[in-house]
Amino acid sequence: MPGVPQTLDAEAVRSWCAGALAALGRERADIDAINVYPVADGDTGTNLYLTVESAARAVDAVPAGAGVAEVIRAMAHGALIGARGNSGTILAQLLRGMAAVLADGTGDGDHLARALADAADAAHAAVAHPVEGTVLTVARAAADACDGGGRLAEVATRAYAGARTALDATPGQLAALRRAGVVDAGGRGLVTVLGALVETLTGQAPGRPAAPAHPPVLPADGCVAGDGPAYEVVYLLDADDRAVDRLRARLDELGESLVVVGGDGLWNVHVHVDDAGAAVEAGVEAGRPHRIRVTHFDTQAAPAEPAPPAGRAVVAVVPGEGLAGLCAEAGATTLLARPGEPPTGSELAEAIRRTHAHEVVLLPNDTELRAAAAAAAGATRAEGIRVALIPTRAAVQGIAALAVHEPDRDFDEDVVAMTAAAGATRYAELAVAERQSFTSAGVCQAGDILGLIEGDVAVIGHDLTDTARTVLDRMLSAGGELVTLVVAADTPETLTPTLEQHVRAAYLAVDTVVYPAGEGAPPLLIGVE
């Protein structure tokens, strides 16, 4: 068929990655809805989407013309550093196992068959106590179905068919699935990823697995499939192989659902425990843990007496403690986004529920939270909460929306006014480059100051104040009435007065307002209304 790749080359891998992301975006809600094992927290589809989204960002960063080895390794590495939840972590290991074969081969059907076999082996080895009826079973069936190789498209099609058959059989292998009347959510996600591969190689999308005929029968507490640990702990870890072997043994003693994936000094650790501190301390003993995320399943305590219902609330994601206080003073419930640790869909949904409001306005304040925010809005709407998601892309847009928020007026009118205020606010951010890389403004070196306008690098400088001045001038060249400066705690004391004086001198009709961001925020956020 014209336009269909004959080998799994670099462009085919790019297309597969983009197709997998799009497919998981379409099926995320359906996969979330059948998530009952190992914890029925309704976020497997979202976690898989965010894992592949991280893989896609890494692939997009690979220069055009790069070979298949660089692209497939970027896909696997991106999935590793962005892996979410149990299934996302396993998917990252599957991609890593495939990359080890596909990066050093011809990209034909034989190589794909071997890649799937190695991927299934790697994922099985990464899980401390493998369970049949899960994504591991589906991965093994996909590999077995294409044993012996063949033509590339035929191998991919056989792998998909084998995975579909295994997925349909999962309720007979796992009691939690059988009781709920669903197939395994992680396995369903892997089928979606393999379906995107088939579409890339054949030009035709396979049919989607059917949704359950009836809503899943969730556990009585609505949260877990039986009793289990109270916390999910996830972190990236810089450590050598021997230290990780000791870590696996220690975490296996502490909890369950243990998955450790990675290699070459970088690992992604996932475990469910009652003592979250001990799980993190074990990581410290093994190496350097970072991007630490601890999620409380909230299954052990008896449900608290619900608070009286409120009329309307605003939930805002903020990048620093100072902004959290500012938004709270404006009447918002806040959720802190630490560097490299954006909140999950389940965390956003829980923040919406904590407001006990009938009507909620959600301000994600980050482009990368669009999928998680949409998942949270959809989940809570299904519970009878009226949720409006305003697609704010930066904290300064959220501040502008909060400034016009009036909880006593009609809900739709309030949402329209907040959306208009956010949309009228152009935004910028100053950041420090972590490594040499290609940007839309040229090549930057580690330590350079990057001025990002509307998400794209527009200025590369060496001094924070000079770069900020240049960014301000570019933004104000298109006009503006109000400049908002959100300043992190560790920026130079002279930055704010210098920028305020610059605006007063060069733009007579423009006012400036300054807010402290506190710890954990980018050095400077700029908004122009």
Short mmCIF file of C-alpha atoms in Angstrom, two decimals:
data_model
loop_
_atom_site.label_atom_id
_atom_site.label_comp_id
_atom_site.label_asym_id
_atom_site.label_seq_id
_atom_site.Cartn_x
_atom_site.Cartn_y
_atom_site.Cartn_z
CA MET A 1 0.00 0.00 0.00
CA PRO A 2 1.45 3.43 -0.98
CA GLY A 3 2.69 5.42 2.00
CA VAL A 4 2.84 2.40 4.31
CA PRO A 5 6.35 1.82 5.76
CA GLN A 6 8.08 -1.38 4.76
CA THR A 7 10.42 -1.30 7.75
CA LEU A 8 10.08 0.05 11.26
CA ASP A 9 12.38 3.00 10.54
CA ALA A 10 12.71 6.31 12.37
CA GLU A 11 9.69 7.91 10.70
CA ALA A 12 7.56 4.83 11.36
CA VAL A 13 8.49 4.95 15.06
CA ARG A 14 7.59 8.66 15.17
CA SER A 15 4.23 7.89 13.55
CA TRP A 16 3.60 4.98 15.93
CA CYS A 17 4.35 7.11 18.98
CA ALA A 18 2.06 9.92 17.82
CA GLY A 19 -0.65 7.42 16.89
CA ALA A 20 -0.43 5.67 20.27
CA LEU A 21 -0.82 9.00 22.05
CA ALA A 22 -3.85 9.94 19.95
CA ALA A 23 -5.45 6.51 20.46
CA LEU A 24 -4.93 6.59 24.23
CA GLY A 25 -6.39 10.08 24.25
CA ARG A 26 -9.55 8.75 22.60
CA GLU A 27 -9.80 5.67 24.82
CA ARG A 28 -8.48 7.11 28.09
CA ALA A 29 -11.90 7.50 29.68
CA ASP A 30 -12.99 3.98 28.70
CA ILE A 31 -9.79 2.51 30.18
CA ASP A 32 -10.14 4.59 33.36
CA ALA A 33 -13.69 3.29 33.77
CA ILE A 34 -12.61 -0.38 33.93
CA ASN A 35 -9.63 0.16 36.28
CA VAL A 36 -10.33 -2.17 39.23
CA TYR A 37 -6.96 -3.90 39.76
CA PRO A 38 -4.68 -3.61 41.68
CA VAL A 39 -6.33 -0.39 42.92
CA ALA A 40 -9.69 0.82 41.62
CA ASP A 41 -8.70 4.47 41.45
CA GLY A 42 -9.91 5.04 37.89
CA ASP A 43 -6.69 6.45 36.44
CA THR A 44 -5.03 3.67 34.40
CA GLY A 45 -6.04 5.22 31.07
CA THR A 46 -4.86 8.64 32.19
CA ASN A 47 -1.58 7.22 33.51
CA LEU A 48 -0.90 5.40 30.24
CA TYR A 49 -1.73 8.54 28.28
CA LEU A 50 0.66 10.65 30.37
CA THR A 51 3.37 7.99 30.04
CA VAL A 52 3.11 7.98 26.25
CA GLU A 53 2.80 11.78 26.22
CA SER A 54 6.20 11.94 27.90
CA ALA A 55 7.53 9.49 25.31
CA ALA A 56 6.11 11.62 22.50
CA ARG A 57 7.75 14.78 23.88
CA ALA A 58 11.10 12.99 23.92
CA VAL A 59 10.60 11.79 20.34
CA ASP A 60 9.62 15.28 19.19
CA ALA A 61 12.87 16.61 20.65
CA VAL A 62 14.96 14.30 18.43
CA PRO A 63 16.21 16.29 15.38
CA ALA A 64 14.76 15.47 11.98
CA GLY A 65 16.91 13.03 10.06
CA ALA A 66 18.00 11.09 13.14
CA GLY A 67 18.16 7.31 12.79
CA VAL A 68 15.80 4.74 14.22
CA ALA A 69 18.14 3.98 17.13
CA GLU A 70 17.99 7.55 18.42
CA VAL A 71 14.22 7.82 17.97
CA ILE A 72 13.25 4.50 19.56
CA ARG A 73 15.63 5.09 22.48
CA ALA A 74 14.14 8.55 23.00
CA MET A 75 10.66 7.01 23.03
CA ALA A 76 11.69 4.46 25.65
CA HIS A 77 13.58 7.02 27.75
CA GLY A 78 10.72 9.50 27.64
CA ALA A 79 8.32 6.81 28.80
CA LEU A 80 10.71 5.83 31.61
CA ILE A 81 11.06 9.32 33.07
CA GLY A 82 7.36 10.11 32.67
CA ALA A 83 5.89 6.73 33.65
CA ARG A 84 2.73 6.97 35.76
CA GLY A 85 1.12 4.30 37.86
CA ASN A 86 1.61 0.56 37.76
CA SER A 87 0.62 0.06 34.12
CA GLY A 88 2.53 3.10 32.86
CA THR A 89 5.68 1.84 34.55
CA ILE A 90 5.28 -1.58 32.95
CA LEU A 91 4.62 -0.01 29.55
CA ALA A 92 7.84 1.97 29.91
CA GLN A 93 9.74 -1.28 30.47
CA LEU A 94 8.04 -2.89 27.48
CA LEU A 95 9.18 -0.01 25.28
CA ARG A 96 12.68 -0.23 26.74
CA GLY A 97 12.81 -3.94 25.95
CA MET A 98 11.68 -3.30 22.38
CA ALA A 99 14.19 -0.48 21.94
CA ALA A 100 17.10 -2.75 22.82
CA VAL A 101 16.32 -4.87 19.73
CA LEU A 102 14.90 -2.33 17.29
CA ALA A 103 17.77 0.12 17.80
CA ASP A 104 20.22 -2.38 16.34
CA GLY A 105 18.51 -4.08 13.44
CA THR A 106 16.85 -3.82 10.07
CA GLY A 107 13.38 -2.98 11.37
CA ASP A 108 11.81 -5.98 9.62
CA GLY A 109 9.21 -8.42 10.93
CA ASP A 110 11.79 -10.75 12.46
CA HIS A 111 13.23 -7.91 14.50
CA LEU A 112 9.77 -6.79 15.63
CA ALA A 113 8.97 -10.35 16.79
CA ARG A 114 12.21 -10.52 18.76
CA ALA A 115 11.60 -7.04 20.16
CA LEU A 116 8.17 -8.04 21.47
CA ALA A 117 9.58 -11.21 23.03
CA ASP A 118 12.39 -9.31 24.77
CA ALA A 119 9.91 -6.66 25.90
CA ALA A 120 7.65 -9.26 27.50
CA ASP A 121 10.65 -10.83 29.27
CA ALA A 122 11.88 -7.45 30.54
CA ALA A 123 8.49 -6.41 31.85
CA HIS A 124 7.92 -9.74 33.58
CA ALA A 125 11.34 -9.48 35.28
CA ALA A 126 10.60 -5.91 36.45
CA VAL A 127 7.54 -6.93 38.48
CA ALA A 128 8.32 -8.42 41.89
CA HIS A 129 5.30 -10.77 41.92
CA PRO A 130 3.83 -11.17 38.43
CA VAL A 131 0.09 -11.90 38.28
CA GLU A 132 -1.72 -13.63 35.42
CA GLY A 133 -4.62 -11.74 33.91
CA THR A 134 -2.76 -8.42 33.78
CA VAL A 135 -0.87 -6.41 31.17
CA LEU A 136 2.01 -8.89 31.57
CA THR A 137 -0.20 -11.69 30.30
CA VAL A 138 -1.31 -9.60 27.34
CA ALA A 139 2.31 -8.68 26.51
CA ARG A 140 3.39 -12.32 26.59
CA ALA A 141 0.49 -13.35 24.35
CA ALA A 142 1.39 -10.63 21.82
CA ALA A 143 4.97 -11.92 21.69
CA ASP A 144 3.91 -15.58 21.40
CA ALA A 145 1.49 -14.79 18.57
CA CYS A 146 4.29 -13.56 16.30
CA ASP A 147 6.91 -16.13 17.24
CA GLY A 148 8.92 -17.03 14.17
CA GLY A 149 8.69 -13.60 12.58
CA GLY A 150 7.54 -12.93 9.01
CA ARG A 151 6.62 -9.80 7.09
CA LEU A 152 6.53 -6.66 9.22
CA ALA A 153 2.84 -5.76 8.90
CA GLU A 154 1.80 -9.41 9.36
CA VAL A 155 3.89 -9.70 12.56
CA ALA A 156 2.31 -6.55 14.01
CA THR A 157 -1.17 -7.76 13.09
CA ARG A 158 -0.58 -11.18 14.68
CA ALA A 159 0.77 -9.53 17.83
CA TYR A 160 -2.33 -7.35 18.06
CA ALA A 161 -4.67 -10.28 17.52
CA GLY A 162 -2.86 -12.33 20.18
CA ALA A 163 -3.08 -9.46 22.63
CA ARG A 164 -6.82 -9.01 21.96
CA THR A 165 -7.47 -12.70 22.58
CA ALA A 166 -5.47 -12.63 25.81
CA LEU A 167 -7.23 -9.46 26.95
CA ASP A 168 -10.65 -11.06 26.51
CA ALA A 169 -9.48 -13.96 28.69
CA THR A 170 -8.26 -11.84 31.61
CA PRO A 171 -11.54 -11.96 33.61
CA GLY A 172 -11.15 -15.73 33.83
CA GLN A 173 -7.66 -15.35 35.30
CA LEU A 174 -8.19 -12.63 37.90
CA ALA A 175 -11.03 -12.69 40.42
CA ALA A 176 -11.19 -8.88 40.78
CA LEU A 177 -11.86 -8.53 37.04
CA ARG A 178 -14.42 -11.32 37.05
CA ARG A 179 -16.36 -9.74 39.94
CA ALA A 180 -16.37 -6.34 38.23
CA GLY A 181 -17.25 -7.77 34.83
CA VAL A 182 -14.33 -6.10 33.01
CA VAL A 183 -11.06 -6.92 31.28
CA ASP A 184 -7.72 -5.72 32.66
CA ALA A 185 -7.30 -1.96 32.18
CA GLY A 186 -3.53 -2.09 31.69
CA GLY A 187 -3.90 -4.88 29.15
CA ARG A 188 -6.56 -2.84 27.35
CA GLY A 189 -4.09 0.04 27.17
CA LEU A 190 -1.38 -2.18 25.68
CA VAL A 191 -3.85 -3.41 23.06
CA THR A 192 -4.47 0.25 22.17
CA VAL A 193 -0.73 0.89 21.77
CA LEU A 194 -0.32 -2.21 19.59
CA GLY A 195 -3.35 -1.15 17.57
CA ALA A 196 -1.59 2.13 16.79
CA LEU A 197 1.42 0.13 15.58
CA VAL A 198 -0.82 -1.91 13.25
CA GLU A 199 -2.34 1.29 11.86
CA THR A 200 1.13 2.75 11.27
CA LEU A 201 2.28 -0.34 9.37
CA THR A 202 -0.90 -1.17 7.44
CA GLY A 203 -2.71 2.14 7.08
CA GLN A 204 -5.82 0.61 8.63
CA ALA A 205 -6.95 0.98 12.24
CA PRO A 206 -8.08 -2.28 13.90
CA GLY A 207 -11.40 -2.33 15.71
CA ARG A 208 -11.44 -1.15 19.33
CA PRO A 209 -12.22 -3.63 22.13
CA ALA A 210 -15.86 -3.47 23.15
CA ALA A 211 -16.83 -1.60 26.31
CA PRO A 212 -18.43 -3.67 29.10
CA ALA A 213 -22.17 -4.16 28.64
CA HIS A 214 -22.80 -2.90 32.19
CA PRO A 215 -20.93 -0.47 34.43
CA PRO A 216 -18.10 -2.17 36.35
CA VAL A 217 -18.99 -3.53 39.78
CA LEU A 218 -16.55 -1.61 41.96
CA PRO A 219 -15.51 -2.71 45.46
CA ALA A 220 -17.82 -1.64 48.25
CA ASP A 221 -15.50 1.19 49.33
CA GLY A 222 -15.24 2.40 45.76
CA CYS A 223 -11.48 2.49 45.91
CA VAL A 224 -9.58 -0.77 46.18
CA ALA A 225 -9.92 -4.36 45.14
CA GLY A 226 -9.68 -5.67 48.67
CA ASP A 227 -7.58 -4.38 51.55
CA GLY A 228 -4.21 -2.97 50.60
CA PRO A 229 -1.50 -0.47 51.49
CA ALA A 230 -2.43 3.17 52.01
CA TYR A 231 0.11 4.86 49.73
CA GLU A 232 1.46 4.68 46.20
CA VAL A 233 5.10 5.80 46.11
CA VAL A 234 6.82 6.55 42.80
CA TYR A 235 10.23 8.08 42.12
CA LEU A 236 13.07 8.19 39.63
CA LEU A 237 16.32 6.85 41.02
CA ASP A 238 19.94 7.35 40.03
CA ALA A 239 21.69 4.17 41.22
CA ASP A 240 23.83 1.24 40.08
CA ASP A 241 22.50 -2.27 39.47
CA ARG A 242 23.70 -3.79 42.75
CA ALA A 243 22.09 -1.04 44.82
CA VAL A 244 18.82 -1.55 42.90
CA ASP A 245 18.89 -5.28 43.64
CA ARG A 246 19.09 -4.46 47.36
CA LEU A 247 16.35 -1.85 46.96
CA ARG A 248 14.01 -4.38 45.34
CA ALA A 249 14.44 -6.75 48.28
CA ARG A 250 13.82 -3.96 50.80
CA LEU A 251 10.71 -2.59 49.05
CA ASP A 252 9.34 -6.08 48.61
CA GLU A 253 9.42 -6.40 52.40
CA LEU A 254 7.67 -3.04 52.82
CA GLY A 255 4.79 -3.35 50.38
CA GLU A 256 3.28 -4.77 47.22
CA SER A 257 2.68 -3.96 43.53
CA LEU A 258 6.45 -3.43 43.28
CA VAL A 259 7.74 -2.55 39.81
CA VAL A 260 11.30 -1.36 39.21
CA VAL A 261 12.15 -0.56 35.58
CA GLY A 262 15.07 1.03 33.78
CA GLY A 263 18.80 0.48 33.68
CA ASP A 264 22.09 2.22 32.81
CA GLY A 265 21.94 4.12 36.08
CA LEU A 266 18.37 5.48 35.83
CA TRP A 267 15.38 3.64 37.28
CA ASN A 268 11.68 4.24 37.80
CA VAL A 269 10.45 2.80 41.11
CA HIS A 270 6.78 2.10 41.86
CA VAL A 271 5.42 0.46 45.03
CA HIS A 272 2.30 0.44 47.25
CA VAL A 273 3.16 0.72 50.96
CA ASP A 274 1.78 1.75 54.33
CA ASP A 275 5.01 3.53 55.29
CA ALA A 276 5.74 5.99 52.51
CA GLY A 277 8.68 7.48 54.37
CA ALA A 278 10.42 4.13 54.62
CA ALA A 279 9.97 3.56 50.87
CA VAL A 280 11.62 6.90 50.10
CA GLU A 281 14.39 6.29 52.66
CA ALA A 282 15.14 2.98 50.95
CA GLY A 283 15.65 4.92 47.74
CA VAL A 284 18.01 7.35 49.48
CA GLU A 285 20.07 4.40 50.72
CA ALA A 286 20.25 3.00 47.18
CA GLY A 287 21.10 6.22 45.34
CA ARG A 288 19.51 9.58 44.52
CA PRO A 289 15.71 9.55 44.32
CA HIS A 290 14.00 12.48 42.57
CA ARG A 291 10.58 13.37 41.14
CA ILE A 292 9.11 11.72 44.22
CA ARG A 293 5.30 11.30 44.17
CA VAL A 294 3.32 9.97 47.12
CA THR A 295 -0.42 9.36 46.64
CA HIS A 296 -2.71 8.43 49.53
CA PHE A 297 -5.32 5.87 48.51
CA ASP A 298 -7.41 6.94 51.54
CA THR A 299 -8.84 3.46 52.05
CA GLN A 300 -8.04 2.65 55.65
CA ALA A 301 -9.84 5.37 57.58
CA ALA A 302 -13.58 5.52 57.97
CA PRO A 303 -15.15 8.17 55.77
CA ALA A 304 -15.30 11.56 57.42
CA GLU A 305 -18.55 13.42 57.90
CA PRO A 306 -19.07 15.37 54.66
CA ALA A 307 -18.76 19.11 54.84
CA PRO A 308 -21.81 21.21 54.08
CA PRO A 309 -22.18 21.61 50.32
CA ALA A 310 -20.89 24.87 48.89
CA GLY A 311 -22.39 26.73 45.96
CA ARG A 312 -19.35 27.30 43.75
CA ALA A 313 -15.61 26.80 44.04
CA VAL A 314 -12.45 27.27 42.01
CA VAL A 315 -9.64 24.69 41.92
CA ALA A 316 -6.30 26.06 40.74
CA VAL A 317 -2.98 24.30 40.14
CA VAL A 318 -0.06 26.53 41.17
CA PRO A 319 3.74 26.16 40.84
CA GLY A 320 4.78 27.66 44.19
CA GLU A 321 3.77 28.03 47.84
CA GLY A 322 3.46 31.81 47.53
CA LEU A 323 0.97 31.52 44.69
CA ALA A 324 -0.95 28.91 46.65
CA GLY A 325 -1.48 31.48 49.40
CA LEU A 326 -2.43 34.18 46.91
CA CYS A 327 -4.99 31.99 45.14
CA ALA A 328 -6.37 30.74 48.47
CA GLU A 329 -6.94 34.36 49.54
CA ALA A 330 -8.91 34.81 46.31
CA GLY A 331 -11.13 31.91 47.33
CA ALA A 332 -9.56 29.06 45.36
CA THR A 333 -8.71 25.54 46.46
CA THR A 334 -5.11 25.02 45.37
CA LEU A 335 -3.03 22.06 44.31
CA LEU A 336 0.75 22.47 44.30
CA ALA A 337 2.68 21.36 41.21
CA ARG A 338 6.30 20.76 42.17
CA PRO A 339 9.05 20.73 39.50
CA GLY A 340 8.76 17.53 37.51
CA GLU A 341 5.80 16.36 39.60
CA PRO A 342 2.55 17.57 38.01
CA PRO A 343 -0.63 16.35 39.72
CA THR A 344 -2.43 13.33 38.30
CA GLY A 345 -6.01 13.19 37.12
CA SER A 346 -7.03 11.41 40.31
CA GLU A 347 -5.39 14.13 42.43
CA LEU A 348 -7.23 16.85 40.51
CA ALA A 349 -10.50 14.97 40.85
CA GLU A 350 -9.96 14.61 44.60
CA ALA A 351 -9.30 18.36 44.87
CA ILE A 352 -12.60 19.01 43.10
CA ARG A 353 -14.42 16.67 45.49
CA ARG A 354 -12.81 18.31 48.54
CA THR A 355 -14.53 21.59 47.72
CA HIS A 356 -17.94 19.95 48.39
CA ALA A 357 -19.32 22.39 45.82
CA HIS A 358 -22.11 21.86 43.31
CA GLU A 359 -20.28 23.98 40.73
CA VAL A 360 -16.50 24.01 40.24
CA VAL A 361 -14.22 25.96 37.92
CA LEU A 362 -10.94 24.13 37.22
CA LEU A 363 -7.80 26.11 36.32
CA PRO A 364 -4.94 23.72 35.34
CA ASN A 365 -2.53 26.60 34.58
CA ASP A 366 -0.26 24.33 32.51
CA THR A 367 -0.53 23.01 28.95
CA GLU A 368 0.84 19.65 30.04
CA LEU A 369 -2.08 19.14 32.43
CA ARG A 370 -4.77 19.25 29.74
CA ALA A 371 -5.31 15.49 29.67
CA ALA A 372 -5.25 15.03 33.45
CA ALA A 373 -7.59 18.03 33.91
CA ALA A 374 -10.01 16.70 31.30
CA ALA A 375 -9.97 13.30 33.02
CA ALA A 376 -10.68 14.87 36.41
CA ALA A 377 -13.49 17.00 35.01
CA GLY A 378 -15.08 14.00 33.30
CA ALA A 379 -14.85 11.80 36.39
CA THR A 380 -16.41 14.37 38.73
CA ARG A 381 -19.13 15.37 36.26
CA ALA A 382 -20.20 11.73 36.30
CA GLU A 383 -20.69 12.15 40.07
CA GLY A 384 -23.12 15.04 39.58
CA ILE A 385 -20.71 17.96 40.02
CA ARG A 386 -20.98 20.73 37.45
CA VAL A 387 -17.37 21.29 36.36
CA ALA A 388 -16.10 23.91 33.92
CA LEU A 389 -12.54 23.42 32.69
CA ILE A 390 -10.91 26.69 31.64
CA PRO A 391 -7.81 25.78 29.59
CA THR A 392 -5.38 28.14 31.32
CA ARG A 393 -1.85 27.48 30.11
CA ALA A 394 0.10 29.39 32.76
CA ALA A 395 -0.30 30.57 36.35
CA VAL A 396 -0.62 34.21 35.27
CA GLN A 397 -3.67 33.30 33.19
CA GLY A 398 -5.15 31.62 36.26
CA ILE A 399 -4.51 34.78 38.31
CA ALA A 400 -6.27 36.87 35.67
CA ALA A 401 -9.25 34.50 35.70
CA LEU A 402 -9.46 34.58 39.49
CA ALA A 403 -9.39 38.37 39.45
CA VAL A 404 -12.77 38.53 37.67
CA HIS A 405 -14.34 35.54 39.45
CA GLU A 406 -17.70 36.38 41.06
CA PRO A 407 -19.24 33.36 42.83
CA ASP A 408 -22.66 35.03 43.16
CA ARG A 409 -23.36 35.55 39.46
CA ASP A 410 -24.69 32.99 36.98
CA PHE A 411 -22.28 30.06 36.58
CA ASP A 412 -22.07 30.30 32.79
CA GLU A 413 -21.53 34.05 32.93
CA ASP A 414 -18.78 33.61 35.50
CA VAL A 415 -17.04 30.96 33.37
CA VAL A 416 -17.26 33.16 30.26
CA ALA A 417 -15.79 36.14 32.11
CA MET A 418 -12.95 34.05 33.60
CA THR A 419 -12.21 32.43 30.24
CA ALA A 420 -12.09 35.81 28.53
CA ALA A 421 -9.72 37.22 31.16
CA ALA A 422 -7.41 34.21 30.87
CA GLY A 423 -7.47 34.34 27.07
CA ALA A 424 -6.60 38.04 27.05
CA THR A 425 -3.45 37.38 29.09
CA ARG A 426 -0.29 36.63 27.16
CA TYR A 427 2.27 34.76 29.22
CA ALA A 428 5.99 34.18 29.43
CA GLU A 429 8.41 32.34 31.67
CA LEU A 430 12.11 32.56 32.43
CA ALA A 431 13.92 29.29 33.02
CA VAL A 432 17.49 28.04 33.30
CA ALA A 433 18.64 25.58 30.63
CA GLU A 434 19.69 22.25 32.11
CA ARG A 435 21.70 21.07 29.10
CA GLN A 436 22.75 22.04 25.60
CA SER A 437 19.82 21.77 23.20
CA PHE A 438 18.29 23.13 20.03
CA THR A 439 15.49 25.66 20.51
CA SER A 440 13.35 27.85 18.28
CA ALA A 441 15.70 30.73 19.16
CA GLY A 442 18.91 28.82 18.45
CA VAL A 443 21.26 26.55 20.38
CA CYS A 444 21.37 27.07 24.15
CA GLN A 445 24.03 25.88 26.58
CA ALA A 446 23.58 24.54 30.11
CA GLY A 447 23.09 27.50 32.45
CA ASP A 448 21.70 29.86 29.81
CA ILE A 449 18.61 31.89 30.69
CA LEU A 450 15.69 30.97 28.44
CA GLY A 451 12.84 33.40 27.82
CA LEU A 452 9.76 31.44 26.75
CA ILE A 453 6.83 33.36 25.30
CA GLU A 454 3.58 31.40 24.95
CA GLY A 455 5.58 28.21 25.51
CA ASP A 456 8.24 28.74 22.82
CA VAL A 457 11.83 29.83 23.47
CA ALA A 458 12.06 33.38 22.13
CA VAL A 459 15.20 34.69 23.87
CA ILE A 460 18.45 33.06 25.00
CA GLY A 461 20.48 35.16 27.43
CA HIS A 462 23.11 34.96 30.13
CA ASP A 463 21.63 37.35 32.71
CA LEU A 464 18.21 36.93 34.31
CA THR A 465 17.38 40.65 34.45
CA ASP A 466 18.56 41.45 30.92
CA THR A 467 16.66 38.48 29.49
CA ALA A 468 13.52 39.45 31.42
CA ARG A 469 13.74 43.00 30.04
CA THR A 470 14.03 41.70 26.48
CA VAL A 471 11.06 39.38 26.96
CA LEU A 472 8.96 42.20 28.42
CA ASP A 473 9.78 44.49 25.49
CA ARG A 474 8.78 41.82 22.99
CA MET A 475 5.49 41.18 24.76
CA LEU A 476 4.63 44.87 25.22
CA SER A 477 5.43 45.68 21.58
CA ALA A 478 1.99 44.24 20.83
CA GLY A 479 0.37 46.47 23.48
CA GLY A 480 -0.84 45.91 27.00
CA GLU A 481 -2.34 47.58 30.04
CA LEU A 482 -1.13 45.48 32.97
CA VAL A 483 2.08 43.52 33.56
CA THR A 484 2.01 40.76 36.18
CA LEU A 485 5.33 39.57 37.57
CA VAL A 486 5.37 36.35 39.61
CA VAL A 487 8.79 36.04 41.24
CA ALA A 488 10.33 32.92 42.82
CA ALA A 489 11.94 33.05 46.24
CA ASP A 490 15.54 32.65 45.04
CA THR A 491 15.61 35.37 42.36
CA PRO A 492 17.93 38.41 42.83
CA GLU A 493 16.44 41.13 45.01
CA THR A 494 17.12 43.73 42.34
CA LEU A 495 15.09 41.94 39.64
CA THR A 496 11.62 43.21 40.55
CA PRO A 497 12.42 46.92 41.10
CA THR A 498 14.53 46.98 37.93
CA LEU A 499 11.70 45.57 35.82
CA GLU A 500 9.10 47.84 37.42
CA GLN A 501 11.25 50.89 36.71
CA HIS A 502 11.78 49.73 33.12
CA VAL A 503 8.04 49.41 32.53
CA ARG A 504 7.33 52.83 34.08
CA ALA A 505 9.99 54.51 31.97
CA ALA A 506 9.27 52.86 28.63
CA TYR A 507 5.51 52.22 28.79
CA LEU A 508 3.74 55.11 30.49
CA ALA A 509 0.21 53.69 30.37
CA VAL A 510 1.12 50.23 31.66
CA ASP A 511 0.73 49.26 35.31
CA THR A 512 2.77 46.57 37.07
CA VAL A 513 1.74 44.19 39.84
CA VAL A 514 4.13 41.79 41.60
CA TYR A 515 3.35 38.53 43.39
CA PRO A 516 5.78 36.25 45.28
CA ALA A 517 5.74 32.66 44.01
CA GLY A 518 7.69 31.20 46.93
CA GLU A 519 9.72 28.01 46.68
CA GLY A 520 9.51 25.60 43.77
CA ALA A 521 8.35 28.03 41.07
CA PRO A 522 10.20 29.08 37.89
CA PRO A 523 12.46 32.12 38.43
CA LEU A 524 9.98 34.51 36.81
CA LEU A 525 6.50 34.31 35.30
CA ILE A 526 5.23 37.26 33.25
CA GLY A 527 1.67 38.07 32.24
CA VAL A 528 0.55 40.91 29.98
CA GLU A 529 -3.12 41.83 29.83
#
